[in-house]
Amino acid sequence: MSLSEAQKRAVAHAAGPCICLAGPGSGKTTVITQRVKYLIENRDIPPAGILVITFTKAAATEMRERFTRLMGGKRLPVTFGTFHAVFFGILKNAYGFTAANILREEQKHQYLKEIIDGLRLEIEDEGEFLSGIIMEISTVKNNRISLDHYYSSNCSEEVFRQIYEKYQQKLQYSRLLDFDDMLVYTYELLKERKDIREGWQRRFPYILIDEFQDINQIQYDIVRMLAAPGNNLFIVGDDDQSIYRFRGARPEIMLNFKKDYPEAELIRLELNYRSTENIIKGAGRVISNNSMRYPKEIHGVKDAGEKIEIRGFITQSRENTYLAAKVKEYLAGGYRPEDVAVLFRTNTGAQFMVSKFMEYNLPFRMRDILPNIYDHWIAKDFISYIKMSRGSRERKDFLRIINRPKRYIGREALDLPEISFDSLREYYRDKEWMEERINRLEYDLGLLKQMPPFAAINFIRKSIGYEEFLFDYAQYRRMKPEELYEIADELQEAAKNFKTCEAWFAHMEEYAETLKSQAKEQPDTPAVTFTTLHSAKGLEFPIVFLADVNEGNMPHRKAMMDADIQEERRLFYVGMTRAKEHLHIYYAKEKYGKTLTPSRYIEELINGGQKRKA
């Protein structure tokens, strides 16, 4: 492959630090592998003295294979590895750790689950809570934050401190380290042991890092120690594609690289080999609204191509129908299902699109695990209310809903496998106010029995008082109540299409089966890709649809600060630049009976000359 002038400059960079800004589709893997070849053949650097660091095992493997092919099949001792693999190698050498000392993910979940159970916390969404706590533990370790100065977003500071300390005690007792400990221990070792630090500096005089925009503070601190004193640090990345701040990635590290290394050469790879000019220019108009970035002039090698289609719909349902029909049209025109991707802001965003593709009999595959909304604890509460209205007297149904909203009925009153209202009234016979609550619940269930699913959920939420419970629970969990109301909205919207609860329950079973068969499907089966914007990074497709491009979704409603809005804009930019030939951006004007507005990013795109279709 012939290299562009900028690629040649990057490959032949002599010594010292270099920052290589590699825009979407600019051939960064080619630059890294060609540079390694150049160092060996033109600079006489021993292969064993070159370290290439990536963020994923798959990227390290692909890089190694590309390099081996480039060298005519010769396997040279260049080290290609992830941050964790490289740092664990350092710890292994110093402390004799083996793979048996690494905490497995399922062990981590088990340990934390036991700790949370032991603290007797009243948590409904245990899976979400656990994920949140794991992310927070990671944040504390990667940023070396003192627990005294950390404020949890999932629970009280005291509870978080207890969970964290018990978790660390468990690891130390078992002589195990998690992935974050690998970074913390390596940092401490190299900081404290000059002899070990200098040994590794001599071992790897040349360091290359891929996807540098995703680096976190502790990784950067370690790399800086390893690269000294020669500072032959060659970093490749795109600050416009830094989208993992929630995992600790800090785009400002890349933006400040020239401050840390004033002598660093800056090379821009501004040629995009992937997309048509209309897509490149459109994406450029949007990302240019970010202030925290290196300015770039990306242009392509392909022709202008089709204009980006921007289209608004009266409702989200109309949007989904149109999108499915458009995909069908592309497939009829000769495109393969695997040429098409539908991108969503969150993994729950695909919920209604899945139902629409099922209806249209279109093959699709989720890259992310799509949580079944009917498995959500709020859905289970609604189902238990409806089942009880239809005569169920199972204890598990009573337990789910009896204090949602608060009725102050104790579990001890529900000690039989089947519960009757008469037995409940008997249990509280000396408390007239409790009898009134039990009577009211029985009366409400009698009314609920006659209702179709949509009306039933509305009645549970508004008349029975379930939303009061959601509000109280959100406060306890330090969440916005709107996050829980939106789950209830989604369930109510899904119920709208069914005249009877029996038909709705039958759909739930069919939907669950579809998701199960999705999980078992072979990766090479032809299918349209459904993926989140985060998971789409690094992928490319001839045809890309960006769905639900509305304020509150893109940018997400949780993005409050300017830095958050800029990160969301980068995420949108990543989505746009996945498209090679055709890019479609859709938004709805109404959802769950509420008015929606198109995303500000659409306005930024239009201001550059695009016309929006009504």
Coordinates of C-alpha atoms in Angstrom, one line a residue:
M1 CA 0.0 0.0 0.0
S2 CA 1.4 3.5 -0.9
L3 CA 1.5 5.9 2.0
S4 CA 0.4 9.5 2.0
E5 CA 2.9 12.2 2.8
A6 CA 1.7 12.6 6.4
Q7 CA 1.8 8.8 6.9
K8 CA 5.4 8.7 5.6
R9 CA 6.4 11.5 8.0
A10 CA 4.8 9.6 10.9
V11 CA 6.5 6.3 9.9
A12 CA 9.9 7.9 9.6
H13 CA 9.8 10.0 12.8
A14 CA 13.3 9.6 14.2
A15 CA 13.5 9.8 18.0
G16 CA 11.8 11.6 20.9
P17 CA 8.1 12.1 21.4
C18 CA 5.6 12.3 18.6
I19 CA 1.8 12.8 18.5
C20 CA 0.1 11.5 15.5
L21 CA -3.5 12.7 15.1
A22 CA -5.3 10.0 13.2
G23 CA -8.8 10.9 12.1
P24 CA -11.5 8.3 11.2
G25 CA -10.5 5.9 8.4
S26 CA -7.0 7.4 8.2
G27 CA -5.0 4.2 8.3
K28 CA -3.6 4.4 11.8
T29 CA -2.9 0.6 12.1
T30 CA -0.9 0.9 8.9
V31 CA 1.2 3.7 10.3
I32 CA 1.9 1.8 13.5
T33 CA 2.9 -1.4 11.8
Q34 CA 4.9 0.4 9.1
R35 CA 6.7 2.4 11.8
V36 CA 7.7 -0.7 13.7
K37 CA 9.1 -2.1 10.5
Y38 CA 11.0 1.2 9.8
L39 CA 12.6 1.2 13.3
I40 CA 13.9 -2.3 12.8
E41 CA 15.1 -2.0 9.2
N42 CA 16.1 1.7 9.0
R43 CA 17.1 2.6 12.6
D44 CA 18.6 -0.8 13.7
I45 CA 16.4 -1.0 16.8
P46 CA 16.3 -4.5 18.1
P47 CA 12.7 -5.9 17.8
A48 CA 12.7 -6.9 21.5
G49 CA 13.2 -3.2 22.4
I50 CA 9.9 -2.1 20.8
L51 CA 6.7 -2.1 22.9
V52 CA 3.3 -1.5 21.2
I53 CA 0.4 -0.9 23.6
T54 CA -3.3 -1.2 22.7
F55 CA -6.5 -1.0 24.6
T56 CA -8.0 -4.4 23.7
K57 CA -6.7 -7.9 23.2
A58 CA -8.3 -8.1 19.8
A59 CA -6.5 -4.9 18.7
A60 CA -3.1 -6.3 19.9
T61 CA -3.7 -9.6 18.1
E62 CA -4.7 -7.8 14.9
M63 CA -1.7 -5.5 15.1
R64 CA 0.7 -8.4 15.6
E65 CA -0.8 -10.3 12.7
R66 CA -0.6 -7.2 10.4
F67 CA 3.0 -6.7 11.4
T68 CA 3.9 -10.4 10.8
R69 CA 2.4 -10.2 7.3
L70 CA 4.3 -7.0 6.7
M71 CA 7.5 -8.8 7.6
G72 CA 6.8 -11.6 5.2
G73 CA 5.6 -14.0 7.8
K74 CA 8.7 -13.7 10.1
R75 CA 7.6 -13.6 13.8
L76 CA 9.9 -11.1 15.4
P77 CA 10.0 -10.5 19.2
V78 CA 8.2 -7.1 19.2
T79 CA 5.9 -6.9 22.2
F80 CA 2.2 -6.2 21.3
G81 CA -0.1 -6.1 24.3
T82 CA -2.8 -4.3 26.2
F83 CA -2.0 -2.0 29.1
H84 CA -3.1 -4.7 31.5
A85 CA -1.1 -7.5 29.9
V86 CA 2.1 -5.4 29.8
F87 CA 1.7 -4.1 33.3
F88 CA 0.9 -7.6 34.6
G89 CA 4.1 -8.8 33.0
I90 CA 6.0 -6.2 35.1
L91 CA 4.2 -7.4 38.3
K92 CA 4.8 -11.1 37.4
N93 CA 8.5 -10.4 37.1
A94 CA 8.7 -8.5 40.4
Y95 CA 6.3 -10.5 42.6
G96 CA 6.0 -13.9 40.9
F97 CA 2.3 -13.4 40.3
T98 CA 0.6 -15.9 38.0
A99 CA -2.8 -16.0 36.2
A100 CA -4.2 -17.6 39.3
N101 CA -3.7 -14.2 41.1
I102 CA -6.0 -12.4 38.7
L103 CA -9.6 -11.9 40.0
R104 CA -12.1 -13.2 37.4
E105 CA -15.0 -11.0 36.5
E106 CA -17.6 -13.5 37.9
Q107 CA -15.6 -13.7 41.1
K108 CA -15.7 -9.9 41.4
H109 CA -19.4 -9.9 41.0
Q110 CA -19.8 -12.7 43.5
Y111 CA -17.6 -11.0 46.1
L112 CA -19.4 -7.7 45.8
K113 CA -22.9 -9.4 45.8
E114 CA -22.0 -11.1 49.1
I115 CA -20.8 -7.8 50.6
I116 CA -24.0 -6.0 49.5
D117 CA -26.2 -8.9 50.8
G118 CA -24.3 -8.7 54.1
L119 CA -25.1 -5.0 54.4
R120 CA -28.8 -5.8 54.0
L121 CA -29.4 -2.9 51.5
E122 CA -32.8 -2.5 50.0
I123 CA -31.9 -2.6 46.4
E124 CA -34.4 -3.5 43.6
D125 CA -32.1 -3.1 40.6
E126 CA -29.2 -5.2 42.0
G127 CA -27.6 -5.7 38.6
E128 CA -27.5 -1.9 37.9
F129 CA -26.3 -1.1 41.4
L130 CA -23.5 -3.7 41.2
S131 CA -22.4 -2.2 37.8
G132 CA -22.4 1.3 39.2
I133 CA -20.4 0.2 42.3
I134 CA -17.8 -1.6 40.1
M135 CA -17.4 1.5 37.9
E136 CA -16.9 3.7 41.0
I137 CA -14.3 1.3 42.6
S138 CA -12.5 1.5 39.2
T139 CA -12.7 5.4 39.3
V140 CA -11.3 5.5 42.8
K141 CA -8.3 3.3 41.9
N142 CA -7.5 4.7 38.5
N143 CA -7.5 8.3 39.8
R144 CA -5.9 7.4 43.2
I145 CA -8.7 9.2 45.0
S146 CA -8.8 9.1 48.8
L147 CA -12.1 7.5 50.1
D148 CA -12.4 10.5 52.4
H149 CA -12.8 12.8 49.4
Y150 CA -15.0 10.5 47.2
Y151 CA -18.8 11.1 46.9
S152 CA -20.7 8.1 45.6
S153 CA -23.4 8.5 43.0
N154 CA -25.0 5.1 43.8
C155 CA -25.4 5.2 47.6
S156 CA -24.3 7.1 50.7
E157 CA -20.6 7.7 51.2
E158 CA -20.6 5.5 54.4
V159 CA -22.1 2.6 52.5
F160 CA -19.7 2.9 49.5
R161 CA -16.7 3.1 51.9
Q162 CA -17.9 -0.1 53.7
I163 CA -18.3 -1.9 50.3
Y164 CA -14.9 -0.7 49.0
E165 CA -13.0 -1.6 52.2
K166 CA -14.6 -5.1 52.6
Y167 CA -13.9 -5.8 48.9
Q168 CA -10.2 -4.8 49.3
Q169 CA -9.9 -6.9 52.4
K170 CA -11.3 -9.9 50.5
L171 CA -8.8 -9.4 47.7
Q172 CA -5.9 -9.1 50.0
Y173 CA -6.9 -12.1 52.1
S174 CA -7.2 -14.2 48.8
R175 CA -4.0 -12.7 47.4
L176 CA -5.9 -11.6 44.3
L177 CA -5.8 -8.4 42.3
D178 CA -8.4 -7.0 40.0
F179 CA -7.7 -5.3 36.7
D180 CA -7.4 -1.9 38.3
D181 CA -5.0 -3.2 40.9
M182 CA -2.7 -4.2 38.1
L183 CA -2.3 -0.4 37.3
V184 CA -2.1 0.7 40.9
Y185 CA 0.5 -1.9 41.9
T186 CA 2.6 -1.2 38.7
Y187 CA 2.5 2.5 39.4
E188 CA 3.6 2.0 43.0
L189 CA 6.3 -0.5 42.1
L190 CA 7.9 1.7 39.4
K191 CA 7.6 4.9 41.6
E192 CA 9.3 3.3 44.6
R193 CA 11.9 1.0 42.9
K194 CA 14.3 2.9 40.8
D195 CA 16.3 -0.2 39.9
I196 CA 13.2 -2.0 38.5
R197 CA 12.0 1.2 36.7
E198 CA 15.4 1.6 35.0
G199 CA 15.5 -2.1 34.0
W200 CA 12.2 -1.7 32.1
Q201 CA 13.3 1.6 30.6
R202 CA 16.3 -0.2 29.1
R203 CA 14.2 -3.1 28.0
F204 CA 11.8 -0.9 26.0
P205 CA 13.5 2.2 24.6
Y206 CA 10.7 2.6 22.0
I207 CA 7.0 2.8 23.0
L208 CA 4.1 3.1 20.6
I209 CA 0.5 3.6 21.9
D210 CA -2.7 3.1 19.8
E211 CA -6.0 4.9 20.6
F212 CA -4.2 7.3 22.9
Q213 CA -7.3 9.4 23.4
D214 CA -8.7 6.6 25.6
I215 CA -5.8 6.7 28.2
N216 CA -6.6 7.4 31.9
Q217 CA -4.3 9.2 34.3
I218 CA -2.7 6.2 36.0
Q219 CA -1.9 4.5 32.7
Y220 CA -0.3 7.8 31.5
D221 CA 1.7 8.2 34.6
I222 CA 3.1 4.7 34.2
V223 CA 3.9 5.2 30.5
R224 CA 5.7 8.4 31.3
M225 CA 7.9 6.6 33.8
L226 CA 8.6 3.8 31.3
A227 CA 9.4 6.1 28.4
A228 CA 12.0 8.2 30.4
P229 CA 14.7 9.3 29.9
G230 CA 14.7 8.9 26.1
N231 CA 11.0 9.7 25.7
N232 CA 10.8 7.8 22.4
L233 CA 7.0 7.9 22.9
F234 CA 5.0 7.6 19.7
I235 CA 1.3 8.1 20.4
V236 CA -1.5 7.6 17.8
G237 CA -5.1 8.7 18.4
D238 CA -8.0 11.0 17.7
D239 CA -9.1 13.5 20.4
D240 CA -12.4 13.8 18.5
Q241 CA -13.1 10.1 19.2
S242 CA -12.5 10.2 23.0
I243 CA -15.7 8.8 24.3
Y244 CA -14.9 6.8 27.4
R245 CA -14.7 9.5 30.1
F246 CA -17.2 7.5 32.2
R247 CA -14.5 4.8 32.4
G248 CA -11.8 7.2 33.4
A249 CA -10.4 8.2 30.0
R250 CA -9.2 11.8 29.9
P251 CA -9.1 13.5 26.5
E252 CA -7.2 16.4 28.1
I253 CA -4.2 14.1 28.5
M254 CA -3.9 14.0 24.7
L255 CA -4.7 17.7 24.4
N256 CA -1.9 18.6 26.9
F257 CA 0.7 16.2 25.5
K258 CA 2.6 19.1 23.9
K259 CA 2.7 20.8 27.3
D260 CA 4.3 17.7 28.8
Y261 CA 6.6 17.2 25.9
P262 CA 7.1 20.6 24.2
E263 CA 9.6 19.0 21.8
A264 CA 7.0 16.5 20.5
E265 CA 6.5 16.5 16.7
L266 CA 2.8 16.8 15.8
I267 CA 1.6 15.0 12.6
R268 CA -2.0 15.1 11.4
L269 CA -3.4 12.2 9.3
E270 CA -6.2 14.2 7.6
L271 CA -6.9 11.8 4.7
N272 CA -10.1 9.7 5.2
Y273 CA -10.0 6.5 3.1
R274 CA -13.4 5.3 4.5
S275 CA -16.3 7.8 3.8
T276 CA -17.7 9.9 1.0
E277 CA -16.9 13.7 1.1
N278 CA -20.5 14.6 2.1
I279 CA -20.3 12.4 5.2
I280 CA -16.8 13.7 6.1
K281 CA -17.7 17.3 5.7
G282 CA -21.0 16.9 7.6
A283 CA -19.2 15.2 10.5
G284 CA -16.6 17.9 10.5
R285 CA -19.2 20.7 10.8
V286 CA -20.6 19.0 13.9
I287 CA -17.3 18.3 15.7
S288 CA -15.9 21.8 14.9
N289 CA -18.4 23.1 17.6
N290 CA -16.2 21.4 20.3
S291 CA -13.7 23.8 21.9
M292 CA -11.5 21.1 23.5
R293 CA -9.9 19.7 20.4
Y294 CA -7.0 19.9 18.0
P295 CA -8.2 21.7 14.8
K296 CA -8.2 19.4 11.7
E297 CA -9.1 19.6 8.0
I298 CA -10.2 16.1 7.2
H299 CA -10.9 15.3 3.6
G300 CA -11.5 12.1 1.6
V301 CA -10.3 10.2 -1.4
K302 CA -13.8 9.3 -2.5
D303 CA -16.3 11.4 -4.4
A304 CA -19.0 13.6 -2.8
G305 CA -21.5 10.7 -2.6
E306 CA -25.1 11.0 -1.5
K307 CA -26.2 13.8 0.8
I308 CA -26.8 12.9 4.5
E309 CA -30.5 12.2 5.0
I310 CA -32.0 14.1 8.0
R311 CA -35.6 13.2 8.6
G312 CA -38.1 14.0 11.4
F313 CA -41.2 11.9 12.2
I314 CA -44.4 12.6 14.1
T315 CA -43.8 9.7 16.5
Q316 CA -41.1 7.3 17.4
S317 CA -43.3 4.5 16.1
R318 CA -43.4 6.2 12.6
E319 CA -39.6 6.6 12.8
N320 CA -39.1 2.9 13.5
T321 CA -41.5 1.8 10.7
Y322 CA -39.8 4.1 8.1
L323 CA -36.4 2.9 9.1
A324 CA -37.3 -0.8 8.8
A325 CA -38.9 -0.1 5.4
K326 CA -35.8 1.8 4.3
V327 CA -33.6 -1.2 5.3
K328 CA -35.9 -3.5 3.3
E329 CA -35.5 -1.2 0.3
Y330 CA -31.7 -1.4 0.6
L331 CA -31.7 -5.2 0.8
A332 CA -34.0 -5.4 -2.2
G333 CA -31.6 -3.1 -4.1
G334 CA -28.7 -5.6 -3.7
Y335 CA -27.0 -4.6 -0.4
R336 CA -26.4 -7.4 2.1
P337 CA -27.8 -7.3 5.7
E338 CA -24.2 -7.0 7.1
D339 CA -23.7 -3.8 5.1
V340 CA -26.3 -2.0 7.3
A341 CA -25.9 -0.8 10.9
V342 CA -28.5 0.9 13.2
L343 CA -26.8 2.9 16.0
F344 CA -28.4 3.8 19.3
R345 CA -27.3 6.0 22.2
T346 CA -28.0 3.3 24.8
N347 CA -28.5 -0.5 24.7
T348 CA -32.1 -0.1 25.8
G349 CA -32.7 2.3 22.8
A350 CA -33.1 -0.7 20.5
Q351 CA -36.1 -2.0 22.4
F352 CA -38.9 -0.9 19.9
M353 CA -36.7 -1.4 16.8
V354 CA -36.3 -5.1 17.7
S355 CA -40.1 -5.5 17.7
K356 CA -40.3 -3.6 14.4
F357 CA -37.6 -5.8 12.7
M358 CA -39.4 -8.9 14.1
E359 CA -42.6 -7.6 12.5
Y360 CA -40.8 -7.0 9.1
N361 CA -39.0 -10.3 9.3
L362 CA -35.6 -8.5 8.9
P363 CA -32.5 -10.3 10.3
F364 CA -30.6 -8.3 12.9
R365 CA -27.9 -8.9 15.5
M366 CA -27.2 -7.0 18.7
R367 CA -23.5 -6.3 19.3
D368 CA -24.4 -5.3 22.9
I369 CA -26.5 -7.4 25.2
L370 CA -30.0 -6.0 24.9
P371 CA -31.6 -6.2 28.3
N372 CA -35.1 -7.6 28.1
I373 CA -37.3 -4.7 29.4
Y374 CA -39.8 -7.3 30.6
D375 CA -37.1 -8.6 33.0
H376 CA -36.8 -5.2 34.6
W377 CA -38.0 -5.1 38.2
I378 CA -40.6 -2.4 37.3
A379 CA -42.0 -4.6 34.6
K380 CA -42.2 -7.5 37.1
D381 CA -44.1 -5.2 39.5
F382 CA -46.6 -4.3 36.8
I383 CA -47.0 -8.0 35.9
S384 CA -47.6 -9.0 39.5
Y385 CA -50.3 -6.3 39.9
I386 CA -52.0 -7.5 36.7
K387 CA -51.8 -11.2 37.8
M388 CA -53.2 -10.4 41.2
S389 CA -56.1 -8.5 39.6
R390 CA -56.8 -11.7 37.6
G391 CA -56.9 -13.9 40.7
S392 CA -53.3 -14.8 41.5
R393 CA -52.8 -15.2 45.3
E394 CA -49.2 -16.4 45.1
R395 CA -47.0 -15.1 47.9
K396 CA -44.3 -14.0 45.5
D397 CA -46.8 -11.6 43.7
F398 CA -48.0 -10.3 47.1
L399 CA -44.4 -9.7 48.2
R400 CA -43.6 -7.8 45.0
I401 CA -46.3 -5.2 45.2
I402 CA -47.6 -5.1 48.8
N403 CA -45.5 -2.1 49.8
R404 CA -45.3 -0.4 46.4
P405 CA -46.6 2.2 47.4
K406 CA -45.9 1.9 51.1
R407 CA -48.8 0.2 52.9
Y408 CA -46.8 -0.9 56.0
I409 CA -47.8 -4.5 55.6
G410 CA -45.1 -6.8 57.2
R411 CA -43.6 -9.9 55.6
E412 CA -44.7 -11.8 58.7
A413 CA -48.3 -11.3 57.6
L414 CA -47.5 -13.2 54.3
D415 CA -46.2 -16.4 55.7
L416 CA -48.3 -18.8 53.6
P417 CA -47.5 -20.0 50.0
E418 CA -51.0 -18.6 49.0
I419 CA -52.3 -15.4 50.6
S420 CA -56.0 -14.3 50.9
F421 CA -57.3 -10.9 51.6
D422 CA -59.4 -12.3 54.4
S423 CA -56.3 -13.8 56.1
L424 CA -54.6 -10.4 55.8
R425 CA -57.6 -8.6 57.4
E426 CA -57.6 -11.2 60.1
Y427 CA -53.9 -10.6 60.8
Y428 CA -54.5 -6.9 61.2
R429 CA -58.0 -7.1 62.8
D430 CA -57.1 -4.8 65.7
K431 CA -55.8 -2.1 63.3
E432 CA -58.7 -0.4 61.5
W433 CA -56.4 1.8 59.4
M434 CA -54.6 -1.3 58.1
E435 CA -57.9 -3.0 57.2
E436 CA -58.7 0.1 55.2
R437 CA -55.5 -0.1 53.2
I438 CA -56.1 -3.9 52.5
N439 CA -59.7 -3.1 51.4
R440 CA -58.5 -0.3 49.1
L441 CA -55.9 -2.6 47.5
E442 CA -58.6 -5.3 46.9
Y443 CA -60.9 -2.7 45.4
D444 CA -58.2 -1.3 43.1
L445 CA -57.3 -4.8 41.9
G446 CA -61.0 -5.4 41.1
L447 CA -61.0 -2.2 38.9
L448 CA -57.7 -3.2 37.3
K449 CA -59.1 -6.6 36.2
Q450 CA -61.3 -5.0 33.5
M451 CA -58.6 -2.9 31.9
P452 CA -56.4 -3.5 28.7
P453 CA -52.6 -3.3 29.3
F454 CA -52.0 0.4 28.5
A455 CA -54.8 1.6 30.8
A456 CA -53.8 -1.0 33.5
I457 CA -50.3 0.4 33.7
N458 CA -51.6 4.0 33.8
F459 CA -53.9 3.0 36.6
I460 CA -51.2 1.3 38.6
R461 CA -48.9 4.4 38.2
K462 CA -51.3 7.2 38.8
S463 CA -54.3 5.8 40.8
I464 CA -52.7 3.1 42.9
G465 CA -49.8 5.3 43.6
Y466 CA -46.9 3.3 42.2
E467 CA -45.1 6.5 41.0
E468 CA -44.9 7.7 44.6
F469 CA -42.9 4.5 45.3
L470 CA -40.6 5.2 42.3
F471 CA -40.0 8.7 43.5
D472 CA -39.0 7.5 47.0
Y473 CA -36.8 4.7 45.6
A474 CA -35.0 7.1 43.3
Q475 CA -34.1 9.4 46.2
Y476 CA -32.8 6.4 48.2
R477 CA -30.6 5.4 45.2
R478 CA -29.5 8.9 44.4
M479 CA -31.1 8.7 41.0
K480 CA -33.4 11.1 39.1
P481 CA -37.0 9.9 39.4
E482 CA -37.3 10.5 35.6
E483 CA -34.9 7.6 35.0
L484 CA -37.4 5.2 36.5
Y485 CA -40.5 7.0 35.1
E486 CA -39.0 6.5 31.6
I487 CA -38.8 2.7 32.1
A488 CA -42.5 2.8 33.1
D489 CA -43.2 5.0 30.0
E490 CA -41.4 2.4 27.8
L491 CA -43.5 -0.4 29.2
Q492 CA -46.7 1.5 28.9
E493 CA -45.8 2.4 25.2
A494 CA -45.1 -1.3 24.5
A495 CA -48.4 -2.3 26.0
K496 CA -50.3 0.2 23.7
N497 CA -50.4 -2.3 20.8
F498 CA -52.2 -5.1 22.8
K499 CA -56.0 -5.2 23.5
T500 CA -55.7 -7.8 26.2
C501 CA -53.2 -8.6 28.9
E502 CA -53.1 -12.2 27.7
A503 CA -51.9 -11.1 24.2
W504 CA -49.3 -8.8 25.8
F505 CA -48.0 -11.7 28.0
A506 CA -47.8 -13.9 24.9
H507 CA -45.7 -11.2 23.1
M508 CA -43.4 -11.0 26.1
E509 CA -42.6 -14.7 25.7
E510 CA -42.1 -14.4 22.0
Y511 CA -39.8 -11.4 22.6
A512 CA -37.7 -13.3 25.2
E513 CA -37.3 -16.2 22.8
T514 CA -36.1 -13.8 20.0
L515 CA -33.5 -12.3 22.3
K516 CA -32.4 -15.8 23.4
S517 CA -32.0 -16.9 19.7
Q518 CA -30.1 -13.7 19.0
A519 CA -27.5 -14.6 21.7
K520 CA -27.0 -18.1 20.2
E521 CA -26.8 -16.9 16.6
Q522 CA -23.4 -17.4 14.8
P523 CA -21.4 -14.2 14.2
D524 CA -21.2 -14.9 10.5
T525 CA -24.9 -15.2 9.9
P526 CA -26.0 -12.4 7.6
A527 CA -27.8 -9.7 9.7
V528 CA -28.2 -6.0 10.2
T529 CA -26.0 -4.8 13.1
F530 CA -27.8 -3.1 16.1
T531 CA -25.2 -1.4 18.3
T532 CA -24.7 1.4 20.7
L533 CA -22.5 4.4 19.6
H534 CA -19.9 3.3 22.1
S535 CA -19.6 -0.2 20.7
A536 CA -19.6 1.1 17.1
K537 CA -16.2 2.7 17.5
G538 CA -13.7 1.0 15.2
L539 CA -16.4 -0.4 12.9
E540 CA -17.5 0.7 9.5
F541 CA -20.5 0.0 7.3
P542 CA -21.7 1.1 3.8
I543 CA -25.0 2.2 5.3
V544 CA -25.6 3.7 8.8
F545 CA -28.7 4.8 10.5
L546 CA -28.5 7.0 13.6
A547 CA -31.8 6.6 15.4
D548 CA -33.6 8.8 17.9
V549 CA -31.4 11.8 17.4
N550 CA -33.3 14.0 19.9
E551 CA -32.3 16.3 22.8
G552 CA -32.2 14.1 26.0
N553 CA -30.9 11.2 24.0
M554 CA -28.1 12.7 21.9
P555 CA -26.9 14.5 23.9
H556 CA -28.1 12.3 26.8
R557 CA -30.1 13.9 29.5
K558 CA -27.4 13.1 32.0
A559 CA -24.9 15.3 30.2
M560 CA -25.2 18.5 32.2
M561 CA -21.7 20.2 32.1
D562 CA -20.0 21.6 29.0
A563 CA -17.4 18.8 29.1
D564 CA -20.3 16.2 29.1
I565 CA -21.9 17.9 26.1
Q566 CA -18.6 17.9 24.2
E567 CA -18.1 14.2 25.0
E568 CA -21.6 13.5 23.6
R569 CA -20.8 15.5 20.5
R570 CA -17.7 13.3 20.0
L571 CA -19.9 10.2 20.4
F572 CA -22.3 11.5 17.7
Y573 CA -19.2 12.2 15.5
V574 CA -18.1 8.6 16.0
G575 CA -21.5 7.4 14.9
M576 CA -21.5 9.6 11.8
T577 CA -18.0 8.5 10.7
R578 CA -18.9 4.8 10.8
A579 CA -20.7 5.4 7.4
K580 CA -18.9 4.7 4.2
E581 CA -21.6 5.6 1.6
H582 CA -25.0 6.3 3.1
L583 CA -25.8 8.1 6.4
H584 CA -29.4 8.5 7.7
I585 CA -30.2 10.7 10.8
Y586 CA -33.7 10.3 12.2
Y587 CA -35.5 11.9 15.1
A588 CA -39.1 11.9 16.4
K589 CA -41.3 14.8 17.4
E590 CA -43.2 13.0 20.1
K591 CA -42.6 10.0 22.4
Y592 CA -44.8 8.7 25.3
G593 CA -47.2 11.6 24.6
K594 CA -44.4 14.1 25.2
T595 CA -43.1 16.7 22.7
L596 CA -39.5 16.1 21.6
T597 CA -37.0 18.4 20.0
P598 CA -34.3 17.4 17.5
S599 CA -30.8 17.2 18.8
R600 CA -28.7 20.4 18.7
Y601 CA -26.2 18.4 16.7
I602 CA -28.7 18.2 13.9
E603 CA -28.9 22.0 13.9
E604 CA -25.1 22.2 13.8
L605 CA -25.1 19.8 10.8
I606 CA -27.9 21.8 9.0
N607 CA -26.2 25.2 9.6
G608 CA -23.5 24.0 7.2
G609 CA -26.0 23.8 4.3
Q610 CA -28.0 20.6 4.8
K611 CA -31.7 20.7 4.3
R612 CA -34.0 18.9 6.7
K613 CA -37.0 17.0 5.4
A614 CA -40.2 17.5 7.3

